[in-house]
Amino acid sequence: MNDTLVLGIGNLVLQDEGFGIHVIRELERMREEEGADGPLHGVDLLDGGCAGLHLMGYIQNYSRLIVIDASLDSCPEGTVRRLRPSFGEFPPLVTVHEIGLKDLLEALTLTGTCPDTEMIVCSVKKYTSLGTTLSPAVEAAVPRAIALLRETLAE
């Protein structure tokens, strides 16, 4: 086990809501191509589904957590940004699983086991449309999210 976990969350059958899972799958593909000494060396990747308290026992073993998720917000579709959630002041994200993620991070904080947590989010507009592929604007954001993740990991 490594010190850093990159957790992609989302629902793959709700089109853009699955952004975090699509990013994790691309990172897994890249890891296979780059090998053990690539830029993702020393980082664990996890498809966390729709998040929730069932992930608590797994996440609490890490010192650093980077969550990749979709965000229904006022930014233009496909906007990728980095956020730092804090206890009691969760970023104004409205995703299908926001409650599960917020509860998960707050429960970890209350138990004193919450890793240093950051989020990389992509703004979406179609978060409840049925479909297993990302819209063009959100699909184009996957490489930008990966680039931002690499910058974050390098810090």
mmCIF file of N, CA and C in Angstrom, residues 44-120:
data_model
loop_
_atom_site.group_PDB
_atom_site.id
_atom_site.type_symbol
_atom_site.label_atom_id
_atom_site.label_comp_id
_atom_site.label_asym_id
_atom_site.label_seq_id
_atom_site.Cartn_x
_atom_site.Cartn_y
_atom_site.Cartn_z
ATOM 1 N N ASP A 44 -1.939 4.670 -5.259
ATOM 2 C CA ASP A 44 -2.982 3.673 -5.452
ATOM 3 C C ASP A 44 -4.174 4.321 -6.130
ATOM 4 N N LEU A 45 -4.830 3.586 -7.012
ATOM 5 C CA LEU A 45 -6.013 4.052 -7.731
ATOM 6 C C LEU A 45 -7.211 3.221 -7.293
ATOM 7 N N LEU A 46 -8.374 3.873 -7.128
ATOM 8 C CA LEU A 46 -9.564 3.137 -6.717
ATOM 9 C C LEU A 46 -10.807 3.697 -7.391
ATOM 10 N N ASP A 47 -11.587 2.807 -7.990
ATOM 11 C CA ASP A 47 -12.919 3.125 -8.491
ATOM 12 C C ASP A 47 -13.833 3.024 -7.279
ATOM 13 N N GLY A 48 -14.258 4.169 -6.756
ATOM 14 C CA GLY A 48 -15.067 4.204 -5.541
ATOM 15 C C GLY A 48 -16.563 4.186 -5.784
ATOM 16 N N GLY A 49 -16.998 3.985 -7.029
ATOM 17 C CA GLY A 49 -18.423 3.980 -7.313
ATOM 18 C C GLY A 49 -19.067 5.286 -6.891
ATOM 19 N N CYS A 50 -20.175 5.201 -6.200
ATOM 20 C CA CYS A 50 -20.909 6.404 -5.774
ATOM 21 C C CYS A 50 -20.507 6.875 -4.385
ATOM 22 N N ALA A 51 -19.361 6.442 -3.922
ATOM 23 C CA ALA A 51 -18.821 6.820 -2.603
ATOM 24 C C ALA A 51 -19.752 6.324 -1.505
ATOM 25 N N GLY A 52 -19.416 6.625 -0.290
ATOM 26 C CA GLY A 52 -20.231 6.196 0.830
ATOM 27 C C GLY A 52 -19.378 5.694 1.970
ATOM 28 N N LEU A 53 -20.031 5.484 3.089
ATOM 29 C CA LEU A 53 -19.322 5.104 4.308
ATOM 30 C C LEU A 53 -18.616 3.752 4.207
ATOM 31 N N HIS A 54 -19.016 2.907 3.271
ATOM 32 C CA HIS A 54 -18.350 1.607 3.122
ATOM 33 C C HIS A 54 -16.886 1.753 2.711
ATOM 34 N N LEU A 55 -16.477 2.928 2.223
ATOM 35 C CA LEU A 55 -15.082 3.157 1.838
ATOM 36 C C LEU A 55 -14.216 3.614 3.009
ATOM 37 N N MET A 56 -14.832 3.885 4.134
ATOM 38 C CA MET A 56 -14.134 4.467 5.274
ATOM 39 C C MET A 56 -12.933 3.633 5.724
ATOM 40 N N GLY A 57 -13.109 2.346 5.910
ATOM 41 C CA GLY A 57 -12.032 1.494 6.387
ATOM 42 C C GLY A 57 -10.859 1.448 5.422
ATOM 43 N N TYR A 58 -11.132 1.606 4.169
ATOM 44 C CA TYR A 58 -10.076 1.574 3.167
ATOM 45 C C TYR A 58 -9.320 2.906 3.126
ATOM 46 N N ILE A 59 -10.044 4.011 3.090
ATOM 47 C CA ILE A 59 -9.434 5.339 2.929
ATOM 48 C C ILE A 59 -8.619 5.751 4.143
ATOM 49 N N GLN A 60 -9.041 5.372 5.331
ATOM 50 C CA GLN A 60 -8.370 5.841 6.550
ATOM 51 C C GLN A 60 -6.932 5.360 6.671
ATOM 52 N N ASN A 61 -6.505 4.447 5.826
ATOM 53 C CA ASN A 61 -5.136 3.949 5.861
ATOM 54 C C ASN A 61 -4.158 4.799 5.058
ATOM 55 N N TYR A 62 -4.637 5.832 4.408
ATOM 56 C CA TYR A 62 -3.790 6.685 3.574
ATOM 57 C C TYR A 62 -3.524 8.016 4.269
ATOM 58 N N SER A 63 -2.405 8.630 3.938
ATOM 59 C CA SER A 63 -2.109 9.946 4.481
ATOM 60 C C SER A 63 -2.569 11.052 3.529
ATOM 61 N N ARG A 64 -2.777 10.699 2.249
ATOM 62 C CA ARG A 64 -3.214 11.688 1.254
ATOM 63 C C ARG A 64 -4.288 11.066 0.375
ATOM 64 N N LEU A 65 -5.358 11.843 0.143
ATOM 65 C CA LEU A 65 -6.480 11.402 -0.684
ATOM 66 C C LEU A 65 -6.766 12.471 -1.726
ATOM 67 N N ILE A 66 -6.859 12.042 -2.976
ATOM 68 C CA ILE A 66 -7.261 12.947 -4.054
ATOM 69 C C ILE A 66 -8.501 12.341 -4.695
ATOM 70 N N VAL A 67 -9.624 13.041 -4.571
ATOM 71 C CA VAL A 67 -10.907 12.581 -5.090
ATOM 72 C C VAL A 67 -11.127 13.213 -6.458
ATOM 73 N N ILE A 68 -11.517 12.411 -7.435
ATOM 74 C CA ILE A 68 -11.853 12.917 -8.762
ATOM 75 C C ILE A 68 -13.343 12.696 -8.963
ATOM 76 N N ASP A 69 -14.045 13.788 -9.311
ATOM 77 C CA ASP A 69 -15.498 13.730 -9.326
ATOM 78 C C ASP A 69 -16.066 14.718 -10.335
ATOM 79 N N ALA A 70 -17.343 14.548 -10.636
ATOM 80 C CA ALA A 70 -18.104 15.497 -11.443
ATOM 81 C C ALA A 70 -18.752 16.513 -10.516
ATOM 82 N N SER A 71 -18.951 17.715 -11.023
ATOM 83 C CA SER A 71 -19.556 18.771 -10.217
ATOM 84 C C SER A 71 -20.617 19.494 -11.035
ATOM 85 N N LEU A 72 -21.808 19.578 -10.488
ATOM 86 C CA LEU A 72 -22.888 20.342 -11.119
ATOM 87 C C LEU A 72 -22.826 21.733 -10.506
ATOM 88 N N ASP A 73 -22.205 22.664 -11.204
ATOM 89 C CA ASP A 73 -21.976 23.996 -10.651
ATOM 90 C C ASP A 73 -22.188 25.052 -11.733
ATOM 91 N N SER A 74 -21.806 26.279 -11.458
ATOM 92 C CA SER A 74 -22.039 27.374 -12.397
ATOM 93 C C SER A 74 -20.905 27.574 -13.390
ATOM 94 N N CYS A 75 -19.853 26.775 -13.305
ATOM 95 C CA CYS A 75 -18.734 26.888 -14.247
ATOM 96 C C CYS A 75 -19.136 26.302 -15.601
ATOM 97 N N PRO A 76 -18.479 26.750 -16.669
ATOM 98 C CA PRO A 76 -18.780 26.163 -17.983
ATOM 99 C C PRO A 76 -18.501 24.659 -17.995
ATOM 100 N N GLU A 77 -19.312 23.930 -18.742
ATOM 101 C CA GLU A 77 -19.159 22.486 -18.848
ATOM 102 C C GLU A 77 -17.739 22.137 -19.299
ATOM 103 N N GLY A 78 -17.123 21.178 -18.614
ATOM 104 C CA GLY A 78 -15.775 20.759 -18.943
ATOM 105 C C GLY A 78 -14.686 21.496 -18.173
ATOM 106 N N THR A 79 -15.077 22.454 -17.327
ATOM 107 C CA THR A 79 -14.101 23.174 -16.508
ATOM 108 C C THR A 79 -13.527 22.212 -15.475
ATOM 109 N N VAL A 80 -12.204 22.158 -15.383
ATOM 110 C CA VAL A 80 -11.531 21.295 -14.410
ATOM 111 C C VAL A 80 -10.869 22.195 -13.387
ATOM 112 N N ARG A 81 -11.097 21.895 -12.116
ATOM 113 C CA ARG A 81 -10.486 22.702 -11.058
ATOM 114 C C ARG A 81 -10.167 21.845 -9.849
ATOM 115 N N ARG A 82 -9.354 22.418 -9.006
ATOM 116 C CA ARG A 82 -8.871 21.731 -7.799
ATOM 117 C C ARG A 82 -9.471 22.422 -6.576
ATOM 118 N N LEU A 83 -10.014 21.627 -5.664
ATOM 119 C CA LEU A 83 -10.652 22.140 -4.453
ATOM 120 C C LEU A 83 -10.095 21.427 -3.233
ATOM 121 N N ARG A 84 -10.218 22.084 -2.101
ATOM 122 C CA ARG A 84 -9.828 21.453 -0.838
ATOM 123 C C ARG A 84 -11.041 21.518 0.099
ATOM 124 N N PRO A 85 -11.728 20.379 0.299
ATOM 125 C CA PRO A 85 -12.873 20.373 1.214
ATOM 126 C C PRO A 85 -12.399 20.490 2.660
ATOM 127 N N SER A 86 -13.235 21.092 3.491
ATOM 128 C CA SER A 86 -12.900 21.158 4.916
ATOM 129 C C SER A 86 -14.134 20.787 5.728
ATOM 130 N N PHE A 87 -13.901 20.287 6.917
ATOM 131 C CA PHE A 87 -14.988 19.838 7.784
ATOM 132 C C PHE A 87 -15.975 20.976 8.015
ATOM 133 N N GLY A 88 -17.245 20.704 7.779
ATOM 134 C CA GLY A 88 -18.290 21.690 7.999
ATOM 135 C C GLY A 88 -18.463 22.664 6.854
ATOM 136 N N GLU A 89 -17.499 22.759 5.957
ATOM 137 C CA GLU A 89 -17.592 23.673 4.822
ATOM 138 C C GLU A 89 -17.224 22.926 3.548
ATOM 139 N N PHE A 90 -18.046 21.998 3.197
ATOM 140 C CA PHE A 90 -17.813 21.206 1.997
ATOM 141 C C PHE A 90 -17.998 22.093 0.772
ATOM 142 N N PRO A 91 -17.182 21.930 -0.250
ATOM 143 C CA PRO A 91 -17.349 22.746 -1.461
ATOM 144 C C PRO A 91 -18.770 22.635 -2.002
ATOM 145 N N PRO A 92 -19.257 23.687 -2.618
ATOM 146 C CA PRO A 92 -20.642 23.680 -3.117
ATOM 147 C C PRO A 92 -20.806 22.808 -4.351
ATOM 148 N N LEU A 93 -20.623 21.512 -4.181
ATOM 149 C CA LEU A 93 -20.807 20.562 -5.271
ATOM 150 C C LEU A 93 -22.200 19.970 -5.158
ATOM 151 N N VAL A 94 -22.821 19.756 -6.268
ATOM 152 C CA VAL A 94 -24.110 19.080 -6.250
ATOM 153 C C VAL A 94 -24.023 17.943 -7.247
ATOM 154 N N THR A 95 -23.620 16.789 -6.760
ATOM 155 C CA THR A 95 -23.569 15.616 -7.606
ATOM 156 C C THR A 95 -24.532 14.594 -7.037
ATOM 157 N N VAL A 96 -24.796 13.572 -7.798
ATOM 158 C CA VAL A 96 -25.749 12.556 -7.365
ATOM 159 C C VAL A 96 -25.328 11.937 -6.038
ATOM 160 N N HIS A 97 -24.027 11.832 -5.783
ATOM 161 C CA HIS A 97 -23.544 11.169 -4.576
ATOM 162 C C HIS A 97 -22.919 12.134 -3.582
ATOM 163 N N GLU A 98 -23.213 13.432 -3.694
ATOM 164 C CA GLU A 98 -22.597 14.424 -2.800
ATOM 165 C C GLU A 98 -22.774 14.060 -1.333
ATOM 166 N N ILE A 99 -23.960 13.634 -0.950
ATOM 167 C CA ILE A 99 -24.210 13.319 0.450
ATOM 168 C C ILE A 99 -23.271 12.210 0.917
ATOM 169 N N GLY A 100 -23.112 11.157 0.121
ATOM 170 C CA GLY A 100 -22.230 10.057 0.498
ATOM 171 C C GLY A 100 -20.796 10.498 0.666
ATOM 172 N N LEU A 101 -20.299 11.327 -0.238
ATOM 173 C CA LEU A 101 -18.922 11.803 -0.152
ATOM 174 C C LEU A 101 -18.738 12.728 1.043
ATOM 175 N N LYS A 102 -19.661 13.640 1.225
ATOM 176 C CA LYS A 102 -19.571 14.557 2.370
ATOM 177 C C LYS A 102 -19.604 13.771 3.679
ATOM 178 N N ASP A 103 -20.540 12.842 3.810
ATOM 179 C CA ASP A 103 -20.632 12.027 5.030
ATOM 180 C C ASP A 103 -19.363 11.218 5.252
ATOM 181 N N LEU A 104 -18.819 10.659 4.182
ATOM 182 C CA LEU A 104 -17.600 9.866 4.282
ATOM 183 C C LEU A 104 -16.446 10.711 4.828
ATOM 184 N N LEU A 105 -16.221 11.882 4.238
ATOM 185 C CA LEU A 105 -15.106 12.737 4.673
ATOM 186 C C LEU A 105 -15.319 13.269 6.090
ATOM 187 N N GLU A 106 -16.553 13.601 6.435
ATOM 188 C CA GLU A 106 -16.811 14.103 7.788
ATOM 189 C C GLU A 106 -16.687 12.996 8.827
ATOM 190 N N ALA A 107 -17.097 11.777 8.495
ATOM 191 C CA ALA A 107 -16.934 10.659 9.432
ATOM 192 C C ALA A 107 -15.451 10.369 9.659
ATOM 193 N N LEU A 108 -14.661 10.424 8.597
ATOM 194 C CA LEU A 108 -13.215 10.228 8.734
ATOM 195 C C LEU A 108 -12.604 11.330 9.602
ATOM 196 N N THR A 109 -13.088 12.561 9.429
ATOM 197 C CA THR A 109 -12.583 13.681 10.233
ATOM 198 C C THR A 109 -12.943 13.483 11.703
ATOM 199 N N LEU A 110 -14.173 13.083 11.966
ATOM 200 C CA LEU A 110 -14.619 12.889 13.351
ATOM 201 C C LEU A 110 -13.852 11.776 14.056
ATOM 202 N N THR A 111 -13.426 10.782 13.312
ATOM 203 C CA THR A 111 -12.677 9.682 13.917
ATOM 204 C C THR A 111 -11.170 9.952 13.937
ATOM 205 N N GLY A 112 -10.767 11.097 13.413
ATOM 206 C CA GLY A 112 -9.356 11.457 13.398
ATOM 207 C C GLY A 112 -8.538 10.669 12.391
ATOM 208 N N THR A 113 -9.199 10.098 11.371
ATOM 209 C CA THR A 113 -8.492 9.267 10.399
ATOM 210 C C THR A 113 -8.596 9.797 8.972
ATOM 211 N N CYS A 114 -9.021 11.048 8.821
ATOM 212 C CA CYS A 114 -9.188 11.608 7.473
ATOM 213 C C CYS A 114 -7.828 12.002 6.907
ATOM 214 N N PRO A 115 -7.488 11.477 5.737
ATOM 215 C CA PRO A 115 -6.225 11.868 5.115
ATOM 216 C C PRO A 115 -6.294 13.327 4.656
ATOM 217 N N ASP A 116 -5.153 13.909 4.356
ATOM 218 C CA ASP A 116 -5.108 15.216 3.720
ATOM 219 C C ASP A 116 -5.844 15.055 2.391
ATOM 220 N N THR A 117 -6.935 15.809 2.195
ATOM 221 C CA THR A 117 -7.833 15.560 1.073
ATOM 222 C C THR A 117 -7.939 16.755 0.144
ATOM 223 N N GLU A 118 -7.846 16.456 -1.138
ATOM 224 C CA GLU A 118 -8.089 17.434 -2.191
ATOM 225 C C GLU A 118 -9.035 16.810 -3.196
ATOM 226 N N MET A 119 -9.655 17.666 -4.009
ATOM 227 C CA MET A 119 -10.556 17.184 -5.045
ATOM 228 C C MET A 119 -10.171 17.795 -6.381
ATOM 229 N N ILE A 120 -10.285 17.008 -7.415
ATOM 230 C CA ILE A 120 -10.193 17.505 -8.779
ATOM 231 C C ILE A 120 -11.556 17.243 -9.391
#
